Amino acid sequence: MWLDTPRNPNAPLAGLKVLELARVLAGPWAGQILADLGADVIKVESPDGDGTRKWGPPWIERGDGEREAAYYHATNRGKRSIVADFKDADDLARVRALAESADVVLENFKTGALAKFGLDYEVVSEANPRAVYCSITGFGQTGPRAHEAGYDFVIQAMSGLMALTGDPKGQPMKMGISISDLTCGLYSVIGIQAALGMRERTGHGQHVDMALLDCSVGLLASQATHFLATGENPPRMGNEHAQVSAYGVFPVADGEVVLAPANDGLFRRLLTLLGREDLLDDARFATNETRLANRGELDAIIAEETRKWQLEELLADCAEDGIPAGPINPIDAVFEDRQVEARGMRIDLDGIPGVRSPFTFSDAELALDHPSPRKGEHG
């Protein structure tokens, strides 16, 4: 069932066999990254197929008129698809055989749900001791919430991410992407690769237990250490930075600009560029600490000056002076950006558009050879 030859022999994970028992986002996202890196990923779908095939509009239509939701194509590129009904003995035997010969088994069923089919880690590892078995759940394999379902929106709320996001005067806000799912997928790939590396030393695989909540709490980073150091909840700052000023969104004559002069030198360059050399020796703005203490006054001064500029002119002068600045791009502008174009982030496979995994190697290539599979295409 596995490919006889690697999809791209010069891809980093060429020859790796991955069985994906996953659907929707976090698991398929991890599977797509592994596929882009060259792994042979076999996606096992129920007779109804991955539910995201129907999560449209928008739709993407294939050359023969068949269509699936764009959402599905965002997370399933480069895989093969088979259909299996776990209640059918022959289908189940076929999936078990794949698990017994896989390097990696990736699943995102509820905790314990695969045990009744003999596809849990204990059974798979007995037949295939070298298997790296990665489980993605909302809350992990242990703890009081282990058997609860996890959903991105709920995890963003529970993890503290929403409490830190949004206008300080408004509601806490989720991110515009499913950050908890996507981050868990990324962390899962890291965990899988670490376990594969360890397998080279020990000769056997292991269970990688990934939880959306764990991964989102892990993302708190400096905000977590703010609390751990002070015992105080970090404030919601909107577009401001809790530890740096001036840093935020400022008006220009034809829109808005992001400015991020994150140290004294960059800040002094910004003052000079804006023609406010008179403030270079102002004690209120001499250090980051004093700028934070006088944030409101400083932001008003910078906004007064940036309003005099056209966006492109200000961005060009900031780039020349090495001052971090950028436009607030809608998605269409992202894919028109010369840097995004130069890096080849947008791809097209048989007429199906997508965004490649963001890895660039000196001595390897990604395996971007075919689009998301049709349901059961390789069965």
CSV table of C-alpha atoms in Angstrom, one decimal:
chain,number,residue,atom,x,y,z
A,1,MET,CA,0.0,0.0,0.0
A,2,TRP,CA,2.9,2.3,0.7
A,3,LEU,CA,4.7,4.0,-2.2
A,4,ASP,CA,7.5,1.9,-3.6
A,5,THR,CA,9.7,5.0,-4.2
A,6,PRO,CA,9.6,8.3,-2.3
A,7,ARG,CA,7.5,11.1,-3.8
A,8,ASN,CA,10.6,13.3,-3.9
A,9,PRO,CA,13.8,11.5,-3.1
A,10,ASN,CA,15.4,14.8,-2.1
A,11,ALA,CA,12.7,15.9,0.3
A,12,PRO,CA,13.7,15.8,4.0
A,13,LEU,CA,11.2,13.1,5.1
A,14,ALA,CA,11.4,11.1,1.9
A,15,GLY,CA,10.4,7.5,2.6
A,16,LEU,CA,8.6,8.2,5.9
A,17,LYS,CA,5.3,6.3,6.2
A,18,VAL,CA,2.5,8.2,7.9
A,19,LEU,CA,-1.0,6.9,8.6
A,20,GLU,CA,-3.3,9.8,9.3
A,21,LEU,CA,-6.5,8.9,11.2
A,22,ALA,CA,-7.5,12.5,11.6
A,23,ARG,CA,-10.0,15.1,10.3
A,24,VAL,CA,-10.9,18.8,10.4
A,25,LEU,CA,-7.8,20.8,11.3
A,26,ALA,CA,-5.1,20.1,13.9
A,27,GLY,CA,-4.4,16.5,12.8
A,28,PRO,CA,-4.7,17.1,9.1
A,29,TRP,CA,-2.6,20.3,9.4
A,30,ALA,CA,0.2,18.2,11.0
A,31,GLY,CA,-0.2,15.6,8.3
A,32,GLN,CA,0.0,18.2,5.5
A,33,ILE,CA,3.3,19.6,6.9
A,34,LEU,CA,4.7,16.0,7.0
A,35,ALA,CA,3.5,15.5,3.4
A,36,ASP,CA,5.1,18.8,2.2
A,37,LEU,CA,8.3,17.5,3.8
A,38,GLY,CA,8.2,14.4,1.7
A,39,ALA,CA,6.4,11.8,3.8
A,40,ASP,CA,4.0,9.3,2.2
A,41,VAL,CA,0.8,10.3,4.1
A,42,ILE,CA,-2.2,8.0,3.8
A,43,LYS,CA,-5.3,9.7,5.0
A,44,VAL,CA,-8.0,7.3,6.2
A,45,GLU,CA,-11.5,8.7,5.8
A,46,SER,CA,-14.9,7.4,6.9
A,47,PRO,CA,-17.5,6.6,4.2
A,48,ASP,CA,-18.8,10.2,4.7
A,49,GLY,CA,-15.3,11.6,4.2
A,50,ASP,CA,-13.6,14.4,6.1
A,51,GLY,CA,-16.3,16.8,7.1
A,52,THR,CA,-14.3,19.8,5.9
A,53,ARG,CA,-14.9,18.6,2.3
A,54,LYS,CA,-18.3,20.1,2.7
A,55,TRP,CA,-17.4,23.2,4.7
A,56,GLY,CA,-18.2,25.7,1.9
A,57,PRO,CA,-18.6,28.1,0.4
A,58,PRO,CA,-16.1,29.0,-0.8
A,59,TRP,CA,-15.6,26.0,-3.1
A,60,ILE,CA,-12.7,24.9,-5.3
A,61,GLU,CA,-13.7,23.1,-8.4
A,62,ARG,CA,-11.5,20.5,-10.0
A,63,GLY,CA,-11.0,20.2,-13.8
A,64,ASP,CA,-13.7,17.6,-14.1
A,65,GLY,CA,-16.3,19.7,-12.2
A,66,GLU,CA,-16.0,18.0,-8.9
A,67,ARG,CA,-15.8,20.5,-6.1
A,68,GLU,CA,-14.8,20.5,-2.4
A,69,ALA,CA,-14.6,23.3,0.2
A,70,ALA,CA,-11.5,25.5,0.1
A,71,TYR,CA,-11.2,24.7,3.8
A,72,TYR,CA,-10.5,21.1,3.0
A,73,HIS,CA,-7.7,22.0,0.5
A,74,ALA,CA,-6.0,24.2,3.1
A,75,THR,CA,-5.0,21.1,5.2
A,76,ASN,CA,-4.8,18.0,3.0
A,77,ARG,CA,-2.3,18.7,0.2
A,78,GLY,CA,0.1,15.9,-0.9
A,79,LYS,CA,-1.7,13.0,0.8
A,80,ARG,CA,-3.4,9.9,-0.5
A,81,SER,CA,-6.9,9.0,0.6
A,82,ILE,CA,-8.6,5.7,1.3
A,83,VAL,CA,-12.0,5.1,2.7
A,84,ALA,CA,-12.5,2.7,5.6
A,85,ASP,CA,-15.5,1.9,7.8
A,86,PHE,CA,-14.1,0.8,11.2
A,87,LYS,CA,-17.3,-1.2,11.7
A,88,ASP,CA,-16.4,-3.4,8.7
A,89,ALA,CA,-14.0,-6.2,9.6
A,90,ASP,CA,-12.2,-6.1,6.3
A,91,ASP,CA,-11.7,-2.4,6.3
A,92,LEU,CA,-10.5,-2.4,9.9
A,93,ALA,CA,-8.0,-5.2,9.1
A,94,ARG,CA,-6.6,-3.1,6.3
A,95,VAL,CA,-6.2,-0.1,8.5
A,96,ARG,CA,-4.6,-2.2,11.2
A,97,ALA,CA,-2.1,-3.6,8.6
A,98,LEU,CA,-1.2,0.0,7.6
A,99,ALA,CA,-0.6,0.9,11.3
A,100,GLU,CA,1.6,-2.1,11.7
A,101,SER,CA,3.9,-1.0,8.9
A,102,ALA,CA,3.8,2.8,9.5
A,103,ASP,CA,6.6,4.9,10.9
A,104,VAL,CA,4.0,7.4,12.3
A,105,VAL,CA,0.4,7.0,13.2
A,106,LEU,CA,-1.3,10.4,13.6
A,107,GLU,CA,-4.8,10.5,15.1
A,108,ASN,CA,-7.2,13.1,16.7
A,109,PHE,CA,-10.0,10.9,18.0
A,110,LYS,CA,-11.4,11.6,21.5
A,111,THR,CA,-9.2,10.1,24.2
A,112,GLY,CA,-9.7,6.3,24.3
A,113,ALA,CA,-12.0,6.2,21.3
A,114,LEU,CA,-9.7,4.1,19.1
A,115,ALA,CA,-9.2,1.4,21.7
A,116,LYS,CA,-12.4,-0.5,20.7
A,117,PHE,CA,-11.1,-0.8,17.2
A,118,GLY,CA,-7.6,-2.0,18.3
A,119,LEU,CA,-6.0,1.1,16.9
A,120,ASP,CA,-4.9,2.6,20.2
A,121,TYR,CA,-1.3,3.1,21.1
A,122,GLU,CA,-1.0,0.0,23.3
A,123,VAL,CA,-2.2,-2.3,20.5
A,124,VAL,CA,-0.4,-0.6,17.6
A,125,SER,CA,2.9,-0.4,19.5
A,126,GLU,CA,2.7,-4.1,20.4
A,127,ALA,CA,2.6,-5.0,16.8
A,128,ASN,CA,4.8,-2.2,15.6
A,129,PRO,CA,7.3,-1.2,18.4
A,130,ARG,CA,9.0,1.3,16.1
A,131,ALA,CA,5.9,3.3,15.5
A,132,VAL,CA,5.7,6.9,16.6
A,133,TYR,CA,2.1,7.3,17.6
A,134,CYS,CA,0.9,10.9,17.9
A,135,SER,CA,-2.5,11.7,19.6
A,136,ILE,CA,-4.0,15.1,19.2
A,137,THR,CA,-6.9,15.9,21.6
A,138,GLY,CA,-8.3,19.0,23.3
A,139,PHE,CA,-7.0,18.2,26.7
A,140,GLY,CA,-4.5,15.3,26.4
A,141,GLN,CA,-4.5,11.7,27.6
A,142,THR,CA,-4.5,12.5,31.3
A,143,GLY,CA,-6.1,14.9,33.7
A,144,PRO,CA,-9.7,15.6,34.7
A,145,ARG,CA,-10.7,16.9,31.3
A,146,ALA,CA,-9.0,14.2,29.3
A,147,HIS,CA,-12.3,12.8,27.9
A,148,GLU,CA,-13.8,16.1,26.9
A,149,ALA,CA,-13.9,17.3,23.3
A,150,GLY,CA,-11.7,20.3,22.5
A,151,TYR,CA,-12.7,23.1,20.1
A,152,ASP,CA,-10.4,25.9,19.0
A,153,PHE,CA,-12.7,28.7,20.1
A,154,VAL,CA,-13.1,27.2,23.6
A,155,ILE,CA,-9.4,26.5,23.9
A,156,GLN,CA,-8.5,30.1,22.9
A,157,ALA,CA,-10.9,31.2,25.7
A,158,MET,CA,-9.6,28.8,28.3
A,159,SER,CA,-5.9,29.2,27.6
A,160,GLY,CA,-5.8,33.0,28.3
A,161,LEU,CA,-5.2,33.9,24.6
A,162,MET,CA,-8.6,35.7,24.3
A,163,ALA,CA,-8.0,37.6,27.6
A,164,LEU,CA,-4.9,39.1,26.0
A,165,THR,CA,-6.5,39.8,22.6
A,166,GLY,CA,-8.7,42.7,21.5
A,167,ASP,CA,-9.4,46.3,22.4
A,168,PRO,CA,-8.9,47.0,26.1
A,169,LYS,CA,-12.3,48.7,26.2
A,170,GLY,CA,-14.1,45.9,24.2
A,171,GLN,CA,-14.7,42.2,24.4
A,172,PRO,CA,-11.9,39.7,24.6
A,173,MET,CA,-11.4,38.5,21.1
A,174,LYS,CA,-10.3,35.2,19.4
A,175,MET,CA,-7.8,35.4,16.6
A,176,GLY,CA,-8.9,35.6,13.0
A,177,ILE,CA,-7.4,32.1,12.5
A,178,SER,CA,-7.8,28.9,14.5
A,179,ILE,CA,-4.6,29.5,16.3
A,180,SER,CA,-5.0,26.8,18.9
A,181,ASP,CA,-5.6,24.1,16.3
A,182,LEU,CA,-2.9,25.3,14.0
A,183,THR,CA,-0.3,25.6,16.8
A,184,CYS,CA,-1.1,22.2,18.1
A,185,GLY,CA,-0.5,20.8,14.6
A,186,LEU,CA,2.8,22.5,14.4
A,187,TYR,CA,3.9,21.4,17.9
A,188,SER,CA,2.8,17.8,16.9
A,189,VAL,CA,5.2,17.8,14.0
A,190,ILE,CA,8.0,18.9,16.3
A,191,GLY,CA,7.1,16.1,18.7
A,192,ILE,CA,6.9,13.5,16.0
A,193,GLN,CA,10.2,14.5,14.6
A,194,ALA,CA,11.8,14.5,18.1
A,195,ALA,CA,10.4,11.0,18.7
A,196,LEU,CA,11.7,9.8,15.3
A,197,GLY,CA,15.1,11.2,16.2
A,198,MET,CA,15.1,9.4,19.5
A,199,ARG,CA,14.0,6.2,17.7
A,200,GLU,CA,17.4,6.3,15.9
A,201,ARG,CA,19.1,6.0,19.3
A,202,THR,CA,16.7,3.6,21.0
A,203,GLY,CA,15.3,1.5,18.2
A,204,HIS,CA,11.7,1.9,19.3
A,205,GLY,CA,8.9,4.5,19.0
A,206,GLN,CA,6.7,6.0,21.6
A,207,HIS,CA,3.4,7.8,22.3
A,208,VAL,CA,3.4,11.6,21.6
A,209,ASP,CA,0.5,13.1,23.6
A,210,MET,CA,-0.5,16.5,22.2
A,211,ALA,CA,-3.2,18.7,23.7
A,212,LEU,CA,-4.7,21.9,22.2
A,213,LEU,CA,-4.8,23.4,25.7
A,214,ASP,CA,-1.2,22.6,26.5
A,215,CYS,CA,0.0,24.1,23.2
A,216,SER,CA,-2.1,27.3,23.7
A,217,VAL,CA,-0.8,27.7,27.2
A,218,GLY,CA,2.7,27.2,25.9
A,219,LEU,CA,2.1,30.1,23.5
A,220,LEU,CA,1.6,32.6,26.4
A,221,ALA,CA,5.4,32.9,26.5
A,222,SER,CA,6.3,36.4,28.0
A,223,GLN,CA,2.8,37.0,29.1
A,224,ALA,CA,2.9,33.9,31.2
A,225,THR,CA,6.2,34.9,32.8
A,226,HIS,CA,4.7,38.4,33.4
A,227,PHE,CA,2.1,36.7,35.6
A,228,LEU,CA,4.5,34.2,37.1
A,229,ALA,CA,6.9,37.0,38.1
A,230,THR,CA,4.3,39.5,39.4
A,231,GLY,CA,1.2,37.5,40.3
A,232,GLU,CA,-0.7,40.0,38.2
A,233,ASN,CA,-2.7,39.3,35.1
A,234,PRO,CA,-1.2,41.1,32.1
A,235,PRO,CA,-3.5,43.7,30.7
A,236,ARG,CA,-5.2,43.5,27.3
A,237,MET,CA,-3.3,46.0,25.2
A,238,GLY,CA,-5.0,45.9,21.8
A,239,ASN,CA,-2.3,46.9,19.3
A,240,GLU,CA,0.1,48.3,21.9
A,241,HIS,CA,3.0,46.4,23.4
A,242,ALA,CA,3.0,45.8,27.2
A,243,GLN,CA,6.8,46.3,27.4
A,244,VAL,CA,7.7,48.6,24.5
A,245,SER,CA,6.8,52.1,23.5
A,246,ALA,CA,6.3,53.7,20.9
A,247,TYR,CA,4.9,50.6,19.3
A,248,GLY,CA,1.6,50.3,17.6
A,249,VAL,CA,-0.7,51.4,14.8
A,250,PHE,CA,-0.5,55.0,13.7
A,251,PRO,CA,-2.5,57.1,11.2
A,252,VAL,CA,-1.1,58.2,7.8
A,253,ALA,CA,-2.7,60.5,5.2
A,254,ASP,CA,-4.0,57.5,3.3
A,255,GLY,CA,-4.5,54.8,5.9
A,256,GLU,CA,-2.6,53.3,8.8
A,257,VAL,CA,0.9,52.1,9.4
A,258,VAL,CA,2.5,49.8,12.0
A,259,LEU,CA,5.6,51.2,13.7
A,260,ALA,CA,7.8,49.0,15.9
A,261,PRO,CA,11.0,50.9,17.0
A,262,ALA,CA,11.8,48.4,19.8
A,263,ASN,CA,14.9,50.0,21.2
A,264,ASP,CA,16.4,53.4,22.0
A,265,GLY,CA,18.4,53.6,18.8
A,266,LEU,CA,15.5,52.7,16.5
A,267,PHE,CA,13.3,55.2,18.4
A,268,ARG,CA,15.8,58.0,18.0
A,269,ARG,CA,15.9,57.2,14.3
A,270,LEU,CA,12.2,57.4,14.1
A,271,LEU,CA,12.2,60.9,15.8
A,272,THR,CA,14.7,62.1,13.3
A,273,LEU,CA,12.8,60.7,10.3
A,274,LEU,CA,9.6,62.4,11.6
A,275,GLY,CA,11.5,65.7,12.0
A,276,ARG,CA,11.2,65.7,15.8
A,277,GLU,CA,14.9,66.1,16.7
A,278,ASP,CA,13.7,68.5,19.4
A,279,LEU,CA,12.6,65.4,21.4
A,280,LEU,CA,15.9,63.6,21.2
A,281,ASP,CA,17.0,64.9,24.6
A,282,ASP,CA,13.5,65.0,26.2
A,283,ALA,CA,13.8,63.1,29.5
A,284,ARG,CA,10.2,61.9,29.1
A,285,PHE,CA,11.2,59.8,26.1
A,286,ALA,CA,14.9,59.0,26.8
A,287,THR,CA,14.5,55.3,27.7
A,288,ASN,CA,11.9,52.6,27.1
A,289,GLU,CA,10.9,52.8,30.7
A,290,THR,CA,10.2,56.6,30.5
A,291,ARG,CA,8.4,56.1,27.2
A,292,LEU,CA,6.1,53.6,28.7
A,293,ALA,CA,5.3,56.0,31.6
A,294,ASN,CA,4.4,58.6,29.0
A,295,ARG,CA,2.9,56.3,26.4
A,296,GLY,CA,-0.2,58.4,25.8
A,297,GLU,CA,1.6,61.6,25.3
A,298,LEU,CA,4.2,60.0,23.0
A,299,ASP,CA,1.7,58.2,20.9
A,300,ALA,CA,-0.2,61.5,20.3
A,301,ILE,CA,3.0,63.2,19.2
A,302,ILE,CA,3.9,60.4,16.7
A,303,ALA,CA,0.4,60.2,15.4
A,304,GLU,CA,0.4,64.0,14.7
A,305,GLU,CA,3.6,63.6,12.6
A,306,THR,CA,2.7,60.4,10.8
A,307,ARG,CA,-0.6,61.9,9.6
A,308,LYS,CA,1.5,64.2,7.4
A,309,TRP,CA,2.9,61.2,5.4
A,310,GLN,CA,1.6,59.0,2.6
A,311,LEU,CA,1.9,55.4,3.5
A,312,GLU,CA,4.3,54.3,0.8
A,313,GLU,CA,6.6,57.2,1.3
A,314,LEU,CA,6.8,56.6,5.0
A,315,LEU,CA,7.4,52.9,4.5
A,316,ALA,CA,10.2,53.5,2.0
A,317,ASP,CA,12.0,56.0,4.3
A,318,CYS,CA,11.6,53.7,7.3
A,319,ALA,CA,13.1,50.8,5.3
A,320,GLU,CA,16.0,53.0,4.2
A,321,ASP,CA,16.7,54.0,7.8
A,322,GLY,CA,16.2,50.5,9.2
A,323,ILE,CA,13.1,51.3,11.2
A,324,PRO,CA,10.7,48.4,11.5
A,325,ALA,CA,7.4,49.4,9.8
A,326,GLY,CA,4.8,47.8,7.7
A,327,PRO,CA,1.4,48.1,6.1
A,328,ILE,CA,-1.7,46.4,7.4
A,329,ASN,CA,-2.4,44.1,4.5
A,330,PRO,CA,-5.7,42.5,3.6
A,331,ILE,CA,-5.1,39.0,2.2
A,332,ASP,CA,-5.1,40.1,-1.4
A,333,ALA,CA,-2.3,42.5,-0.7
A,334,VAL,CA,-0.4,39.7,1.1
A,335,PHE,CA,-0.2,37.7,-2.1
A,336,GLU,CA,0.7,40.7,-4.2
A,337,ASP,CA,3.6,41.6,-1.9
A,338,ARG,CA,6.9,41.3,-3.7
A,339,GLN,CA,8.6,39.4,-0.9
A,340,VAL,CA,5.8,36.8,-0.6
A,341,GLU,CA,6.0,36.4,-4.4
A,342,ALA,CA,9.8,36.1,-4.3
A,343,ARG,CA,9.6,33.4,-1.7
A,344,GLY,CA,7.1,31.4,-3.7
A,345,MET,CA,4.6,31.1,-0.8
A,346,ARG,CA,1.6,30.8,-3.2
A,347,ILE,CA,1.5,27.5,-5.1
A,348,ASP,CA,-0.9,25.9,-7.7
A,349,LEU,CA,-1.2,22.2,-8.0
A,350,ASP,CA,-3.4,21.0,-10.9
A,351,GLY,CA,-5.4,24.2,-10.7
A,352,ILE,CA,-5.9,24.0,-6.9
A,353,PRO,CA,-4.3,27.0,-5.2
A,354,GLY,CA,-2.6,26.8,-1.8
A,355,VAL,CA,0.2,28.1,0.5
A,356,ARG,CA,3.3,26.0,0.8
A,357,SER,CA,4.8,25.0,4.2
A,358,PRO,CA,7.3,27.8,5.0
A,359,PHE,CA,10.5,25.7,4.9
A,360,THR,CA,13.4,26.6,2.6
A,361,PHE,CA,16.4,24.2,2.6
A,362,SER,CA,19.9,24.5,1.1
A,363,ASP,CA,20.1,20.9,0.1
A,364,ALA,CA,16.5,19.6,0.0
A,365,GLU,CA,13.2,20.5,-1.5
A,366,LEU,CA,9.6,20.2,-0.4
A,367,ALA,CA,7.4,17.5,-2.1
A,368,LEU,CA,4.8,19.7,-3.7
A,369,ASP,CA,3.7,17.2,-6.3
A,370,HIS,CA,0.0,16.8,-6.0
A,371,PRO,CA,-3.1,18.5,-4.5
A,372,SER,CA,-5.5,17.3,-1.8
A,373,PRO,CA,-6.8,13.8,-2.7
A,374,ARG,CA,-10.4,13.0,-3.7
A,375,LYS,CA,-12.2,10.9,-1.2
A,376,GLY,CA,-11.0,7.4,-1.5
A,377,GLU,CA,-8.9,8.3,-4.5
A,378,HIS,CA,-6.2,5.8,-3.6
A,379,GLY,CA,-8.3,3.0,-2.2
